[in-house]
PDB file of C-alpha atoms in Angstrom:
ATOM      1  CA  UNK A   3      46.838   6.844 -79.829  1.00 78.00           C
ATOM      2  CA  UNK A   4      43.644   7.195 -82.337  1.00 78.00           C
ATOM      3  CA  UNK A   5      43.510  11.049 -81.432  1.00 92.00           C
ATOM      4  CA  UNK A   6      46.730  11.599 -82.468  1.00 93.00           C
ATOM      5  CA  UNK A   7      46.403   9.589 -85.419  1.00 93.00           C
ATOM      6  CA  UNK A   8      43.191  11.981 -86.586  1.00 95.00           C
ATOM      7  CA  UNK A   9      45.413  14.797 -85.674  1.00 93.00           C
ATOM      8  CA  UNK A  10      47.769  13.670 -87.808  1.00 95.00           C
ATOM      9  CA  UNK A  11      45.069  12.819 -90.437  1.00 95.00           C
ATOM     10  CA  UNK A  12      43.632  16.368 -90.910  1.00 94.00           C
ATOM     11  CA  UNK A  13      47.126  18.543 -90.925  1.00 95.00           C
ATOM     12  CA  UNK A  14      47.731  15.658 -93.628  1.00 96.00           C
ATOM     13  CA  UNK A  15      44.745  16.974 -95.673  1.00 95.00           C
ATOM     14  CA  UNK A  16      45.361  20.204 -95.175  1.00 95.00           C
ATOM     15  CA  UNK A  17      48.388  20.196 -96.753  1.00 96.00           C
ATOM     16  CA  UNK A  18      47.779  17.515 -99.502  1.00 96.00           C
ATOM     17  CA  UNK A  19      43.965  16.831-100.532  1.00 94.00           C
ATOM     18  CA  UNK A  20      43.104  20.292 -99.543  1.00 95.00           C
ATOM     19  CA  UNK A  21      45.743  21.442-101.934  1.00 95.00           C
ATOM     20  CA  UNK A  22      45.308  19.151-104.675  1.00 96.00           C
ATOM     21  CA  UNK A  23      41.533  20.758-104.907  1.00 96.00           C
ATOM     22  CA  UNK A  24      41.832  23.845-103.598  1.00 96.00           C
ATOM     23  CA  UNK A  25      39.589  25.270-106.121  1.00 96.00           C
ATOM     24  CA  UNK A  26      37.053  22.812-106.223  1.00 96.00           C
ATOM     25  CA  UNK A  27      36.841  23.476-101.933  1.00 96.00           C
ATOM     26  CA  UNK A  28      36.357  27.680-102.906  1.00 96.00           C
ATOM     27  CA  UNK A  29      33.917  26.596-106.111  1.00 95.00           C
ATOM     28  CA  UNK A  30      31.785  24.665-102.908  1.00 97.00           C
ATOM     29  CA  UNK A  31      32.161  27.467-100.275  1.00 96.00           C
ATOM     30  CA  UNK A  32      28.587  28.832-100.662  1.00 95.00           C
ATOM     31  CA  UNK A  33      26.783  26.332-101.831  1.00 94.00           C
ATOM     32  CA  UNK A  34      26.551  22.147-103.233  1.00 97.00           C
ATOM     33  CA  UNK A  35      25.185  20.896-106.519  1.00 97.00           C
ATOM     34  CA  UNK A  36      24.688  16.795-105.645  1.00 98.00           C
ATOM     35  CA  UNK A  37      23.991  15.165-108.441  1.00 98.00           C
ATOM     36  CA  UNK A  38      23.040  11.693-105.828  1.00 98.00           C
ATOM     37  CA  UNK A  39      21.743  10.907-102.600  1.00 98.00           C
ATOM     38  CA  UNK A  40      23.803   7.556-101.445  1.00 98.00           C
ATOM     39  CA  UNK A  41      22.101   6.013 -98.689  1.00 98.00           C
ATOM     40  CA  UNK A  42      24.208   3.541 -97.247  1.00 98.00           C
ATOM     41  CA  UNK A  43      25.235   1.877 -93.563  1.00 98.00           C
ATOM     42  CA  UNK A  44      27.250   3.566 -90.610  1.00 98.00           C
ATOM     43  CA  UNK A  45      29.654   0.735 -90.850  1.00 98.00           C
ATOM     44  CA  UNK A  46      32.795   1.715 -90.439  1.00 97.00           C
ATOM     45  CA  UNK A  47      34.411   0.097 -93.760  1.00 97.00           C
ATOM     46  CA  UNK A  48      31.877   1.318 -96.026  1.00 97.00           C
ATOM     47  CA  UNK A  49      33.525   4.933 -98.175  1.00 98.00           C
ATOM     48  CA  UNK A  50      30.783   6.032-100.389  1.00 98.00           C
ATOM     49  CA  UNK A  51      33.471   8.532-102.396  1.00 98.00           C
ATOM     50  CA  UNK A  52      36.018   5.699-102.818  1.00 97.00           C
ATOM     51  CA  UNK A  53      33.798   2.795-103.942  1.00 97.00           C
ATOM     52  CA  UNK A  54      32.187   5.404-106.658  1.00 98.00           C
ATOM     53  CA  UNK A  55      34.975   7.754-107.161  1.00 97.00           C
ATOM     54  CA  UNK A  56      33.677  10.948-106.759  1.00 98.00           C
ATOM     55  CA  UNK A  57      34.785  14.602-105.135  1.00 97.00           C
ATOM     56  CA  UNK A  58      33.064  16.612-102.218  1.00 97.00           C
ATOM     57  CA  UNK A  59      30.041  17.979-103.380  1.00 98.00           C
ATOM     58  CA  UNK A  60      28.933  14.957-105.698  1.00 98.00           C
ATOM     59  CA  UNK A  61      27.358  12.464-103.406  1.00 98.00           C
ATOM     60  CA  UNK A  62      24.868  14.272-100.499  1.00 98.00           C
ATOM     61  CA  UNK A  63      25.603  11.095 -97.931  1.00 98.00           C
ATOM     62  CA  UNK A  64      23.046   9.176 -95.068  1.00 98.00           C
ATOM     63  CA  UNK A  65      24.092   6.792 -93.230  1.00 98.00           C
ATOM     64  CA  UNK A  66      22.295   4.682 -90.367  1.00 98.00           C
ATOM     65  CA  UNK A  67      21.962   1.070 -89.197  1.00 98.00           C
ATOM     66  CA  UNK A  68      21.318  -1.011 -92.466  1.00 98.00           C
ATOM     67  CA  UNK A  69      20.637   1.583 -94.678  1.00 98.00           C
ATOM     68  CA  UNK A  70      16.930   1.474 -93.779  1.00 98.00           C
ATOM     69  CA  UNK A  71      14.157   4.167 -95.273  1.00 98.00           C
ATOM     70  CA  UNK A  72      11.068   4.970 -93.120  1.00 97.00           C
ATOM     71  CA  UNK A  73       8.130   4.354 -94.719  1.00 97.00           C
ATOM     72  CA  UNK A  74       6.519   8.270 -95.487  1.00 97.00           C
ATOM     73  CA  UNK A  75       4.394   9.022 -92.233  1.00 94.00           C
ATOM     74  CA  UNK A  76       3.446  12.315 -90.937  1.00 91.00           C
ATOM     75  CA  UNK A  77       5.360  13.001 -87.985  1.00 92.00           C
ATOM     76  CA  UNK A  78       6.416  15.732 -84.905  1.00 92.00           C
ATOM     77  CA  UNK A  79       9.412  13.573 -83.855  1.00 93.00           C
ATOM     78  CA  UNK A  80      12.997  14.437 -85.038  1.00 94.00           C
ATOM     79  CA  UNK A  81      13.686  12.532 -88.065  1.00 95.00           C
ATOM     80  CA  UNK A  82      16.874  12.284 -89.149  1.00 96.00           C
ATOM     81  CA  UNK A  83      17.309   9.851 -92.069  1.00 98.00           C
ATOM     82  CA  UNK A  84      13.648  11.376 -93.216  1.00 98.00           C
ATOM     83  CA  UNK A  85      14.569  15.183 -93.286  1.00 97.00           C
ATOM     84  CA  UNK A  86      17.750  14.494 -95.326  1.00 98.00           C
ATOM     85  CA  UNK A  87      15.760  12.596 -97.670  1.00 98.00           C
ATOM     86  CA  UNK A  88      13.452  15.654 -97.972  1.00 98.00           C
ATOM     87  CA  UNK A  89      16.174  18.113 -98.139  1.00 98.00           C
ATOM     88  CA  UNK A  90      18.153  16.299-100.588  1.00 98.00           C
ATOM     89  CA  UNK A  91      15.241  15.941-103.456  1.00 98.00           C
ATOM     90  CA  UNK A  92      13.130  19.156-102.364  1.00 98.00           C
ATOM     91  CA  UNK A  93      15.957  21.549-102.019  1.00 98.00           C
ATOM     92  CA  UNK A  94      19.019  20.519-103.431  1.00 98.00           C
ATOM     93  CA  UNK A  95      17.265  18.744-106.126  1.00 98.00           C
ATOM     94  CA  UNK A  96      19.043  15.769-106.382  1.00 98.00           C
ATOM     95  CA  UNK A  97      18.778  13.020-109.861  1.00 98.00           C
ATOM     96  CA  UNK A  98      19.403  10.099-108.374  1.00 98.00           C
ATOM     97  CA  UNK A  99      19.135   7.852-105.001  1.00 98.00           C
ATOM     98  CA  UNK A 100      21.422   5.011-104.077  1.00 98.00           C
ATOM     99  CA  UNK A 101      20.595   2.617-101.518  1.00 98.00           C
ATOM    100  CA  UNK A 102      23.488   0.810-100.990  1.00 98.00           C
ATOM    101  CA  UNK A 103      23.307  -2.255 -98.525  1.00 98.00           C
ATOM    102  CA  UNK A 104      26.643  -4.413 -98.155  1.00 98.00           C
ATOM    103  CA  UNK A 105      28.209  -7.602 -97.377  1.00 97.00           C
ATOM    104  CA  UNK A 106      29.021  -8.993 -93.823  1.00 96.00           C
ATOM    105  CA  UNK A 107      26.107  -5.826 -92.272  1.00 97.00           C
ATOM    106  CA  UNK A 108      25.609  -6.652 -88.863  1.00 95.00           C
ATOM    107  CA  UNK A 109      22.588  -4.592 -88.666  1.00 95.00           C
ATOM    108  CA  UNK A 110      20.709  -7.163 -91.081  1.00 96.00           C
ATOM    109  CA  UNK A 111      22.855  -9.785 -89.191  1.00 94.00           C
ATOM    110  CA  UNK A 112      21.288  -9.211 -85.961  1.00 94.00           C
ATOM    111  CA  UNK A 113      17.744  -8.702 -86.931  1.00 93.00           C
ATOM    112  CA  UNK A 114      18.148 -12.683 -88.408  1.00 92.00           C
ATOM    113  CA  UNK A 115      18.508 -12.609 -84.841  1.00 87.00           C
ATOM    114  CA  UNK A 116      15.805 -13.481 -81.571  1.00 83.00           C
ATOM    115  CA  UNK A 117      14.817 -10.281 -80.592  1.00 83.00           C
ATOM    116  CA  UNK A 118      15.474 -10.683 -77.229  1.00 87.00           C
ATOM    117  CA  UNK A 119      19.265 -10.373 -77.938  1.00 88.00           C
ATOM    118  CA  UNK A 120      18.837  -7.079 -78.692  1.00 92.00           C
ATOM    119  CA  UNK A 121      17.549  -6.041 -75.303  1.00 93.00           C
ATOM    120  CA  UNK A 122      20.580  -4.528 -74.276  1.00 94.00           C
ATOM    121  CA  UNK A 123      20.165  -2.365 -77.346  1.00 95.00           C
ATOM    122  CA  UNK A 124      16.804  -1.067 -76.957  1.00 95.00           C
ATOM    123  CA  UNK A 125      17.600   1.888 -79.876  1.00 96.00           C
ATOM    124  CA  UNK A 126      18.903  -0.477 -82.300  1.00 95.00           C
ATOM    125  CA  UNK A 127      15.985  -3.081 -81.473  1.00 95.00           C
ATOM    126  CA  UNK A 128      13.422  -0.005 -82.437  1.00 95.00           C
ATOM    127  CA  UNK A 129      14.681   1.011 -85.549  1.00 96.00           C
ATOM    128  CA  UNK A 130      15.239  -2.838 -86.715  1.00 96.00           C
ATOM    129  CA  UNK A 131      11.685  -3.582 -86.638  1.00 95.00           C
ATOM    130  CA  UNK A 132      11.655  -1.569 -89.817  1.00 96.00           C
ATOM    131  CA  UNK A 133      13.217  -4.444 -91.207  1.00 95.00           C
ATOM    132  CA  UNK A 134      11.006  -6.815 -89.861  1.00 95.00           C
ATOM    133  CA  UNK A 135       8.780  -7.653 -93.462  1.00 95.00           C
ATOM    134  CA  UNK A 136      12.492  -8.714 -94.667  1.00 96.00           C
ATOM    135  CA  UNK A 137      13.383 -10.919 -91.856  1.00 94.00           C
ATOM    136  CA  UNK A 138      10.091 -12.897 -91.921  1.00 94.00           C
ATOM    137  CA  UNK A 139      10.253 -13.594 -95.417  1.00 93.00           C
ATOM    138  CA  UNK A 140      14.187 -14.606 -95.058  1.00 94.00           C
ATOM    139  CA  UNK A 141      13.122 -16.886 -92.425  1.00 92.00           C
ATOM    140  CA  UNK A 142      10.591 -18.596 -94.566  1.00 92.00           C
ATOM    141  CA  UNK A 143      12.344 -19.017 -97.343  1.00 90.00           C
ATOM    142  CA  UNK A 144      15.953 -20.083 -96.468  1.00 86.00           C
ATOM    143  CA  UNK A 145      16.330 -22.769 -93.888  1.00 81.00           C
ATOM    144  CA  UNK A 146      18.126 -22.525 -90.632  1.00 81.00           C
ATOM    145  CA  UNK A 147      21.638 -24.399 -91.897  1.00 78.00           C
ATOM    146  CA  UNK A 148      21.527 -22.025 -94.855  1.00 83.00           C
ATOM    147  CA  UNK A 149      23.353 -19.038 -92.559  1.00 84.00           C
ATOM    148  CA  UNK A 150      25.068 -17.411 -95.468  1.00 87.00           C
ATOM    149  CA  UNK A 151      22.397 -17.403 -97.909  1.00 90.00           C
ATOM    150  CA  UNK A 152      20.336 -16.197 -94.868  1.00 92.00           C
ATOM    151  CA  UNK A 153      22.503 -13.124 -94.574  1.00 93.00           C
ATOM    152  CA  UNK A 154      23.184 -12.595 -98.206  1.00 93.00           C
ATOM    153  CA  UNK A 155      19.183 -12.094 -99.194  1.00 95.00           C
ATOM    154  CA  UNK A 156      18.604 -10.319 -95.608  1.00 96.00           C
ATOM    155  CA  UNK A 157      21.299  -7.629 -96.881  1.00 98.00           C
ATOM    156  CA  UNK A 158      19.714  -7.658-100.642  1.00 97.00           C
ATOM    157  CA  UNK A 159      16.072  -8.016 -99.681  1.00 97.00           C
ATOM    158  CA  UNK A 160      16.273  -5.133 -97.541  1.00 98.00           C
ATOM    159  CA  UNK A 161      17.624  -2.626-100.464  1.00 98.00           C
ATOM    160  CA  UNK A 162      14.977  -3.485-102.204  1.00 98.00           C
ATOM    161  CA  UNK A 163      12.453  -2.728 -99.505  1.00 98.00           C
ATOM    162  CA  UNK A 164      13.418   0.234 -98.774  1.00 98.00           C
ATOM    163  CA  UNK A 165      13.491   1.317-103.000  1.00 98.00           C
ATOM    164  CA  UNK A 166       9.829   0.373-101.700  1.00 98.00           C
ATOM    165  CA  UNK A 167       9.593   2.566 -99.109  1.00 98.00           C
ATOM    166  CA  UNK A 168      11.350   5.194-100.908  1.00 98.00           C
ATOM    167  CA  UNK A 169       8.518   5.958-103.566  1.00 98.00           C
ATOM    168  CA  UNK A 170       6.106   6.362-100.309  1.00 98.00           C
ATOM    169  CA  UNK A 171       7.613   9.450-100.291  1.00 98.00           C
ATOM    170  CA  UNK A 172       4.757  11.743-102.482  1.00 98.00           C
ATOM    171  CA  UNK A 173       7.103  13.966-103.826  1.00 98.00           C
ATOM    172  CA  UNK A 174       9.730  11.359-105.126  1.00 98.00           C
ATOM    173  CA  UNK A 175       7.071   9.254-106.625  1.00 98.00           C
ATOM    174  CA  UNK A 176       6.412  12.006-108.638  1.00 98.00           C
ATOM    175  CA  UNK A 177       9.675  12.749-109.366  1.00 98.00           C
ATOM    176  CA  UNK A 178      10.049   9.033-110.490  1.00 98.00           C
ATOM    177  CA  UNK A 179       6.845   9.104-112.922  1.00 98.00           C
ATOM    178  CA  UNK A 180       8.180  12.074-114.368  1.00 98.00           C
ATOM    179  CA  UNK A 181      11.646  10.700-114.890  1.00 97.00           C
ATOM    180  CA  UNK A 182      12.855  12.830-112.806  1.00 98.00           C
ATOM    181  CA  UNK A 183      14.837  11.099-110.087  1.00 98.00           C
ATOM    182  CA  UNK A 184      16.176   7.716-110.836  1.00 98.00           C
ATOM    183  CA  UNK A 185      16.010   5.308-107.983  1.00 98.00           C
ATOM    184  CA  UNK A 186      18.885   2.177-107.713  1.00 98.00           C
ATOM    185  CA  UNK A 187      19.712  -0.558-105.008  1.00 98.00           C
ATOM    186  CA  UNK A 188      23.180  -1.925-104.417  1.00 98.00           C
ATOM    187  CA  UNK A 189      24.965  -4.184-102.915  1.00 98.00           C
ATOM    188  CA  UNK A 190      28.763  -4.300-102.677  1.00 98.00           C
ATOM    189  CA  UNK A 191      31.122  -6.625-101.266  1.00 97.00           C
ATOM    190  CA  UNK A 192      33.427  -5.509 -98.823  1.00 97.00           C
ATOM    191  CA  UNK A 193      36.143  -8.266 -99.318  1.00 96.00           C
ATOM    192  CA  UNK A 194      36.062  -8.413-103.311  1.00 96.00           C
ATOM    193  CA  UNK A 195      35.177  -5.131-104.093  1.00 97.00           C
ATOM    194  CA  UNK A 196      32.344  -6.021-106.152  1.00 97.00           C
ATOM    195  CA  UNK A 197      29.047  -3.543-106.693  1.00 98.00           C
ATOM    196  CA  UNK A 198      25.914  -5.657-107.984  1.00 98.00           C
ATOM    197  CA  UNK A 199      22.599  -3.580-108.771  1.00 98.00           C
ATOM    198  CA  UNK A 200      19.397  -4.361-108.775  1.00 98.00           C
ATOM    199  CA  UNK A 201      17.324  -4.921-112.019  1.00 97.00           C
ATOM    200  CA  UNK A 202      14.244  -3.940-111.589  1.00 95.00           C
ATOM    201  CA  UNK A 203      12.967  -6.165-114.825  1.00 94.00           C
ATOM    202  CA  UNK A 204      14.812  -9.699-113.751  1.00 95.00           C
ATOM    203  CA  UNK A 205      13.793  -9.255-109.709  1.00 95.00           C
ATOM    204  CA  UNK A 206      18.029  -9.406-109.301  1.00 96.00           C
ATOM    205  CA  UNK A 207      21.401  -7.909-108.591  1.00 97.00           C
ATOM    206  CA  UNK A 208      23.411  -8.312-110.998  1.00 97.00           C
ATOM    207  CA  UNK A 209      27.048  -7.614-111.033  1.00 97.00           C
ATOM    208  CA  UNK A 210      28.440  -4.284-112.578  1.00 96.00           C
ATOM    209  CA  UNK A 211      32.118  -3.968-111.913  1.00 92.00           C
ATOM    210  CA  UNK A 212      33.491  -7.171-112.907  1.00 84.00           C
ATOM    211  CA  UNK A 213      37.213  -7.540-113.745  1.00 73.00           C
ATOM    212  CA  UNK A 214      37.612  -6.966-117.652  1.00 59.00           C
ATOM    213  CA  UNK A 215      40.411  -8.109-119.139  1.00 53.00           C
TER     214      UNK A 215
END
């Protein structure tokens, strides 16, 4: 069963990981240091600490459905992916952000998508129409029989849209003038392994963990 696999995951790290950094856990008892906020996707086969091998305490982590940014707005709903944001560069004071978008993301796969085949998913349909600058200018500009090339600028469009939306946000665009707070986009490759980020002076991901022999 999956429960008793998870049980047998965490008495696993109790008596290995745990171990192995024992003092790095007591260092992080009363407080966290970040040096990044990675803002990634909830899928399931995407490990922020593996792909950039770092500790707990490194990495301050959101995750959502396509690794989307809301545009700055002035708000009394419950904001989730917003207040982290804010918490992460107001309080903890954070030097760089990381949106990190991925191959194969079903998120940017079904906004490619009729909206009416998200019905069933009236949540998911909401928060994809923050997406929905990206998927009209993927639709223009890649035909119909071009599904892969479809998906692959859907899933690097979108980090750099929300880099956009990102420096909506007054306080990090003044972090980012001041040099501050770095901003990057990524996009990695789930089967390969392969990070490329985004250059802001050629408009392109380029790759930056290629094999070296």
């Amino acid at each position: 069963m999956v429960t008793e696999k998870l049980l047998k995951g965490i008495v696993n790290f109790r008596n290995g990981d745990f171990e192995t950094h024992r003092q790095l856990f007591e260092e992080l008892k009363d407080n966290q240091k970040p040096h990044t906020l990675f803002i990634t996707c909830s899928d399931s086969r995407i490990d922020p600490n593996m792909i950039t091998g770092t500790l707990p305490g490194e990495l301050f982590i959101v995750r959502n459905v396509a690794n989307i940014v809301p545009p700055c707005r002035e708000t009394s709903e419950y904001v989730s992916t917003t207040s982290a944001i804010e918490y992460a560069v107001q309080m903890l004071g954070v030097e760089n952000i990381i949106v990190c978008g991925h191959s194969n993301c079903g998120g940017c796969s079904a906004s490619l998508n009729a909206p009416e085949k998200l019905n069933q998913l009236p949540h998911t349909k909401k928060w994809l129409e923050l997406m929905e600058s990206v998927r009209q200018r993927v639709l223009s500009e890649f035909a119909e029989d071009e599904p892969t090339a479809r998906e692959w600028m859907m899933e690097q469009i979108n980090v750099v849209e929300q880099l956009r939306h990102l420096m909506t946000y007054p306080y990090i665009y003044e972090k980012v003038m001041a040099r501050e707070l770095m901003l990057s986009g990524w996009h990695y490759m789930i089967e390969t392994g392969e990070v490329f980020i985004y250059d802001y002076r050629a408009g392109e991901f380029r790759l930056a963990n290629g094999n070296r022999t």
